[in-house]
Structure formats: C-alpha cells, structure tokens
Short mmCIF file of N, CA and C in Angstrom, two decimals:
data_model
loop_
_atom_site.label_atom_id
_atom_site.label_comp_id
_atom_site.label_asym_id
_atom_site.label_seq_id
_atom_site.Cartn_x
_atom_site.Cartn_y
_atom_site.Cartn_z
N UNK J 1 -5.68 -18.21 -5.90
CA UNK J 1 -6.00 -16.88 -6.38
C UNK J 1 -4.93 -16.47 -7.39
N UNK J 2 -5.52 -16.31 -8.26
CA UNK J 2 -4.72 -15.65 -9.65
C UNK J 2 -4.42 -13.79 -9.41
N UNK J 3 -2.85 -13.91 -9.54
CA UNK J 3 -2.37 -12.38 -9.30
C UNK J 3 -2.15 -11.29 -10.39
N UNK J 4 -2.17 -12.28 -11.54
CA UNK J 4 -2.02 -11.72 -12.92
C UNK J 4 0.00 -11.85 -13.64
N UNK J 5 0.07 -10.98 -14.72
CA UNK J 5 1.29 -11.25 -15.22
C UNK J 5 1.90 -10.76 -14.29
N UNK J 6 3.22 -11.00 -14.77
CA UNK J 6 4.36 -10.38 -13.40
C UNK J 6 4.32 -9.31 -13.67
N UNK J 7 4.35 -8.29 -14.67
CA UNK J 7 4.86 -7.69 -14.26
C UNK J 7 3.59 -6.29 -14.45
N UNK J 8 2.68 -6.94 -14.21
CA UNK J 8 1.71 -6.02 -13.51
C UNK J 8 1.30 -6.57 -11.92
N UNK J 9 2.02 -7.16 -11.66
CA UNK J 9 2.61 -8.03 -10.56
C UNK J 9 2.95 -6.67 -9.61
N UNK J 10 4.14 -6.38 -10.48
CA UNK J 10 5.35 -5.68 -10.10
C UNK J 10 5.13 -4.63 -10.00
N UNK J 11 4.29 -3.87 -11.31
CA UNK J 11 3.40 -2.38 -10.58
C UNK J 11 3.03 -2.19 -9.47
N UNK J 12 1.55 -3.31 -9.55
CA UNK J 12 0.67 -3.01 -8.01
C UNK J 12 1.60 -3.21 -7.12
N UNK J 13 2.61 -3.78 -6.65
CA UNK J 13 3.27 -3.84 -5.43
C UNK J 13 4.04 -2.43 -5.30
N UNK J 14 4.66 -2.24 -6.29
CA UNK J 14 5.47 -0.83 -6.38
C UNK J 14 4.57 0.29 -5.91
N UNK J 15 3.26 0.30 -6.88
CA UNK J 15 2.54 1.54 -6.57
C UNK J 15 2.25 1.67 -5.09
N UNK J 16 2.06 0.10 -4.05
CA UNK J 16 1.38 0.49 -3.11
C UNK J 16 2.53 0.76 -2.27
N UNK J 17 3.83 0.25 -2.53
CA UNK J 17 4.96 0.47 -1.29
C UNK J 17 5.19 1.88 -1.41
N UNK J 18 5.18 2.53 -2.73
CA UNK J 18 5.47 4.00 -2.84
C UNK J 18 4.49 5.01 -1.99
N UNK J 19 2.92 4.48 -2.24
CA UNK J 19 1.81 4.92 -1.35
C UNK J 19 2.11 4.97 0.47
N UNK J 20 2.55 3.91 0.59
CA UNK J 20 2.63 3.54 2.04
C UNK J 20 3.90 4.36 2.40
N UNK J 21 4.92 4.65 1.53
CA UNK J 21 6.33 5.57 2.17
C UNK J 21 6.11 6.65 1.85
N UNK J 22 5.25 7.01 1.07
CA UNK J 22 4.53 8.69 1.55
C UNK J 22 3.62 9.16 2.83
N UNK J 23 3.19 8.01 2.72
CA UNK J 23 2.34 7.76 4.03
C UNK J 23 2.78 7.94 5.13
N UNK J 24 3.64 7.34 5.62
CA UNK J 24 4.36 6.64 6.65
C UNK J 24 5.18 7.92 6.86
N UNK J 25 5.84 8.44 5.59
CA UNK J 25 6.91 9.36 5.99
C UNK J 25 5.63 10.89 6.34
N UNK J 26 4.67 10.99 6.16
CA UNK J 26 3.82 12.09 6.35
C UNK J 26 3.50 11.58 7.65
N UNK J 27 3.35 10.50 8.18
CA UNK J 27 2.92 10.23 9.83
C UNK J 27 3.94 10.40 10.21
N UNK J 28 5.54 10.26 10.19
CA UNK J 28 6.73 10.12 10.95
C UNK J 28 7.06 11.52 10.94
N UNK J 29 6.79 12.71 10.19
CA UNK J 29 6.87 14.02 10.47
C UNK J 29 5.90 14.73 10.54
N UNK J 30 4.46 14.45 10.81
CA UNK J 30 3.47 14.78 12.23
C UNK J 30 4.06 14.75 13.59
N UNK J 31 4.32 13.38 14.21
CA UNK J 31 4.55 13.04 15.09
C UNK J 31 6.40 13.71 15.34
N UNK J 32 6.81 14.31 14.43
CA UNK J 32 7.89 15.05 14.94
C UNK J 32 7.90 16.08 15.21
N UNK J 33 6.61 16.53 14.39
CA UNK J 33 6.25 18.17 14.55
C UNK J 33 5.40 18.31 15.91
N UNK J 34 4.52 17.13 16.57
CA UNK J 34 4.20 17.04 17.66
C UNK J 34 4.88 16.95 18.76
N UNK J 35 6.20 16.63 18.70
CA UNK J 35 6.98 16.74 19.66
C UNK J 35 7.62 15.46 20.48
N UNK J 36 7.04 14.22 19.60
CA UNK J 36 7.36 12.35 20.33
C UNK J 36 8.65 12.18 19.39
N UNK J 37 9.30 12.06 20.44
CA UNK J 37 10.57 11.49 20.72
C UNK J 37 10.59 10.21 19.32
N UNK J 38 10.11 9.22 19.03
CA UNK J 38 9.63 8.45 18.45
C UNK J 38 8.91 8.25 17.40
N UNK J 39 9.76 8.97 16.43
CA UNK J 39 8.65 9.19 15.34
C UNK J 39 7.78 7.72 14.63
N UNK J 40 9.11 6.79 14.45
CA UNK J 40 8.43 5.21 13.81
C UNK J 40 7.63 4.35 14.39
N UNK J 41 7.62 4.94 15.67
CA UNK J 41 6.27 4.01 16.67
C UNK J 41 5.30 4.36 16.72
N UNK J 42 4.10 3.80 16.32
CA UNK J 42 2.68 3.94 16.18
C UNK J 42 1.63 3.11 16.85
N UNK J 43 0.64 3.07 17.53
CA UNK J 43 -0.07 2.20 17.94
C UNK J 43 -0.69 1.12 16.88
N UNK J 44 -0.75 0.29 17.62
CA UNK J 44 -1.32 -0.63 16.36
C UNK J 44 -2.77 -0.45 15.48
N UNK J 45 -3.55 0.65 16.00
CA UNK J 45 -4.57 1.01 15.58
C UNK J 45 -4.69 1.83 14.58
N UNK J 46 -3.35 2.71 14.62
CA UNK J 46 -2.65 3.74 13.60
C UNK J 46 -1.91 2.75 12.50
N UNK J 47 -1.65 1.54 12.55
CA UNK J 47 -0.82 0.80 11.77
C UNK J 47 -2.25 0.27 10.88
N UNK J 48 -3.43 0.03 11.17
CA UNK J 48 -4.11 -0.50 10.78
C UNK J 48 -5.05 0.58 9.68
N UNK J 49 -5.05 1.70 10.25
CA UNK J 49 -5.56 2.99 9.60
C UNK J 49 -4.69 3.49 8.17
N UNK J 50 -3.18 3.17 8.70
CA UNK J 50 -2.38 3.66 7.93
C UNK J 50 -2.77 2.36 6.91
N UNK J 51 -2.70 0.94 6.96
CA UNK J 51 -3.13 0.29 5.75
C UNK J 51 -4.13 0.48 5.32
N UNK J 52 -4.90 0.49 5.59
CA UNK J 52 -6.46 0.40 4.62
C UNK J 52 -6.09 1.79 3.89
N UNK J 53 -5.60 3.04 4.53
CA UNK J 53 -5.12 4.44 3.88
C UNK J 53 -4.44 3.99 2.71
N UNK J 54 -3.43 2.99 2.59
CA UNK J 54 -2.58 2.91 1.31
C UNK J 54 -3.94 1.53 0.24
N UNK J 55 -4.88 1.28 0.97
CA UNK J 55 -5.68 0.23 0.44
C UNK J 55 -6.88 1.11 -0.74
N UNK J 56 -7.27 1.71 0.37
CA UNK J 56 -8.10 3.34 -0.17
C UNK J 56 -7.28 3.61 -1.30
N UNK J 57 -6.26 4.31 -1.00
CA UNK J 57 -5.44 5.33 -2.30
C UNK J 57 -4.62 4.42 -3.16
N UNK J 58 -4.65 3.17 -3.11
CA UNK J 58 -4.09 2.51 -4.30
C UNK J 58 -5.08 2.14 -5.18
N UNK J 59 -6.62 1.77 -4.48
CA UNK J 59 -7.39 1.34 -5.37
C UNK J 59 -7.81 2.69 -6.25
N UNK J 60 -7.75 4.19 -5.55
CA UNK J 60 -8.09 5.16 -6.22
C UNK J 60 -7.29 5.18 -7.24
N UNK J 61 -5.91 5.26 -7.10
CA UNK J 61 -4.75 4.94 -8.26
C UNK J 61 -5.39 4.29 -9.40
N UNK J 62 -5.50 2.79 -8.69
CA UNK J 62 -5.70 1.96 -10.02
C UNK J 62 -6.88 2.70 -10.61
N UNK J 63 -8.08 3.16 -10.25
CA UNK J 63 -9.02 2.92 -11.22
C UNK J 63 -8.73 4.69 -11.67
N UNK J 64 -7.67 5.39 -11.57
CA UNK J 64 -7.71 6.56 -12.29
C UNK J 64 -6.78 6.05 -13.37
N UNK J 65 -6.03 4.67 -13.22
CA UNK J 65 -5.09 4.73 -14.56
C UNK J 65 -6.01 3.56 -15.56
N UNK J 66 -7.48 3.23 -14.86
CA UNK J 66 -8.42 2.09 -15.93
C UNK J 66 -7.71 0.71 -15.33
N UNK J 67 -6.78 0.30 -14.67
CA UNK J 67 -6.28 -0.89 -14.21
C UNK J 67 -7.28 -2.05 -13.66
N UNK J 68 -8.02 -1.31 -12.63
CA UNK J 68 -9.56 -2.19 -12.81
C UNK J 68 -10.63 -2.32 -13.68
N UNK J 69 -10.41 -1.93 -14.62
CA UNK J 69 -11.15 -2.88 -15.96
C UNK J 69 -10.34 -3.37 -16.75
N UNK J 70 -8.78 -3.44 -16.89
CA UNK J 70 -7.59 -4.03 -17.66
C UNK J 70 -7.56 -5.40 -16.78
N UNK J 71 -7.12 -5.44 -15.60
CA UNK J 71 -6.94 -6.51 -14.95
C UNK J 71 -7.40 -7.67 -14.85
N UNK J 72 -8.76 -7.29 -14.56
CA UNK J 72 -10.16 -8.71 -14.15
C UNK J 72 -10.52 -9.27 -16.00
N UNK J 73 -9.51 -8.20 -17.02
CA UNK J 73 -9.48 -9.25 -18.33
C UNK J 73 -8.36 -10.16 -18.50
N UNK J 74 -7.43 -9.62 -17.44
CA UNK J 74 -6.54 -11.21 -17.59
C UNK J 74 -6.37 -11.88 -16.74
N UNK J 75 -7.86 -12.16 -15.61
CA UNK J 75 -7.63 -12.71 -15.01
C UNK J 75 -7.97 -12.59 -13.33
N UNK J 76 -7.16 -11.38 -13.07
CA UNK J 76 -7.06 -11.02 -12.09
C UNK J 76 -8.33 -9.95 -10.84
N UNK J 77 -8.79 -10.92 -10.04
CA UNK J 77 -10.44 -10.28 -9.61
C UNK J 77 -9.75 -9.19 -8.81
N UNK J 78 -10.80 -8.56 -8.15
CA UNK J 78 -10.47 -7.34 -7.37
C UNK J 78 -10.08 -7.70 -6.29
N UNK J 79 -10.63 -8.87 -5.55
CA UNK J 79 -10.38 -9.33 -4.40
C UNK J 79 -8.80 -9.62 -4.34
N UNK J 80 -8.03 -10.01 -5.38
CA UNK J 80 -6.77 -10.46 -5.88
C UNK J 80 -5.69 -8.95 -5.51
N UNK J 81 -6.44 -7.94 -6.48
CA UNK J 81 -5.79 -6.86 -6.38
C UNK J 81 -5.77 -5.83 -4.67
N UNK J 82 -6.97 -6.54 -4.08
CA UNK J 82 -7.07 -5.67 -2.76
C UNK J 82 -6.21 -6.45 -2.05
N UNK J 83 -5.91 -7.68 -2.22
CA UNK J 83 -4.83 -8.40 -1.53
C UNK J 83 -3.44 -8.10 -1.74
N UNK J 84 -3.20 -7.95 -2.88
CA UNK J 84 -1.79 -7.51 -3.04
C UNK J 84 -1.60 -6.29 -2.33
N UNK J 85 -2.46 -5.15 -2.14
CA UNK J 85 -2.35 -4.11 -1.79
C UNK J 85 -2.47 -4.32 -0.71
N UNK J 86 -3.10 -4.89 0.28
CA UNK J 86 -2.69 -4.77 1.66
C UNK J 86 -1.80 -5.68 2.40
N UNK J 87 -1.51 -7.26 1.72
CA UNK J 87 -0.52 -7.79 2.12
C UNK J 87 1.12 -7.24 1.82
N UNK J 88 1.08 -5.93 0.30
CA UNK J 88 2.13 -5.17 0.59
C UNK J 88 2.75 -4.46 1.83
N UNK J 89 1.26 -3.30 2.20
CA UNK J 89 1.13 -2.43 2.72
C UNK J 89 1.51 -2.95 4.59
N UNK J 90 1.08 -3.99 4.66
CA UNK J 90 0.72 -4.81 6.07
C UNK J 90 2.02 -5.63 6.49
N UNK J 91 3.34 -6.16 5.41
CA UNK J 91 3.92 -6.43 5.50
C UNK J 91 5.14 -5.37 5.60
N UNK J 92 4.98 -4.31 5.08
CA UNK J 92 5.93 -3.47 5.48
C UNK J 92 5.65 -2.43 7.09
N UNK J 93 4.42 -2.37 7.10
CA UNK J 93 4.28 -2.05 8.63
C UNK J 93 4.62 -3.04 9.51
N UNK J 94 4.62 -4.19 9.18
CA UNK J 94 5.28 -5.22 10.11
C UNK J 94 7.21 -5.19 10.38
N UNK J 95 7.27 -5.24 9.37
CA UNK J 95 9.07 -4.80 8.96
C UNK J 95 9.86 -3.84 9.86
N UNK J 96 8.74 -2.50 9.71
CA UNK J 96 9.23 -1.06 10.43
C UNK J 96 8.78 -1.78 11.91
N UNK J 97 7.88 -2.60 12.38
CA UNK J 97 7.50 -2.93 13.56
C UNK J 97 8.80 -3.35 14.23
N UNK J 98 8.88 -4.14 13.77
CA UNK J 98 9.82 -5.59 14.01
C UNK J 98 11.34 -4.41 13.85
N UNK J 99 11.31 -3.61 12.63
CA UNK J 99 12.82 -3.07 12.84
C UNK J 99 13.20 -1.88 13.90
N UNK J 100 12.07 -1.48 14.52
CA UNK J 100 12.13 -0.06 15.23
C UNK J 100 11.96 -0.62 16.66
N UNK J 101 11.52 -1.61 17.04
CA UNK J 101 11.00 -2.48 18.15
C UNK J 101 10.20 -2.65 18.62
#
C-alpha cells in the first residue's frame, strides 16, 4: 500500500495525533468532572469509539482542506489514508494503555 510523499506523510499523521489529543484530553476532563479517580483509563469499548471519533473527524478534515481529491492523484487510495488515520489514532491509545496500566 502506497502512503504517498512524506511529507504529506507527515500531515495526515500530525493532523490525526492532534485530533486524538483533543479528544482524549476532552474524555480525560469528562471523566474528572464526573468524579473517577482515573481520568486515563477507559474501557476498551471507549478506546475503540474514541478511534473511529479521530477516524470520522480526520477524514472530515481532509476533505474540508480538498486532500481527498489531491491525494488519490499521487497515488495514495482512501483506504491508504483511513489507515494512516487509525493506525495513528490506535497506536497512541495503545501507548496511554500500556503507559497508565
């Protein structure tokens, strides 16, 4: 699978980690305003919601800046771009997993 140049590489990953730490930080102060002890722990069902959430709002991103009709001309299919976006998104919920316990 072709990902495209680097450094539209380097966007889509950026845009979606930025998506996901708005995210993440808007779930971690719910759950403080709710009153859990624990703000970085989430069920894994909420981890899964929360990606497709940054999967949703990155693809909205891209196609408000035209990126999905720029892209798939050099190359790069959608299937390519929904991957980057959730193997971002999925790998950093793993990270906070693995770093929070």
């Amino acid at each position: 699978m072709h990902f495209g140049p680097p450094l539209y590489r380097k966007q889509l990953l950026l845009r979606a980690l930025r998506i996901w730490v708005l995210l993440r930080a808007a779930l971690a102060g719910l759950t403080l305003v709710a009153g859990w002890s624990r703000p970085f722990v989430v069920a894994p069902l909420a981890s899964l919601g929360l990606v497709a959430a940054v999967v949703a709002l990155g693809w909205i991103e891209l196609r408000r800046r035209n990126l999905t009709t720029l892209l798939p001309t050099l190359g790069v299919s959608n299937s390519g771009i929904l991957a980057l976006l959730v193997a971002c998104a999925a790998s950093a919920e793993l990270a906070i997993a693995l770093a929070v316990g």
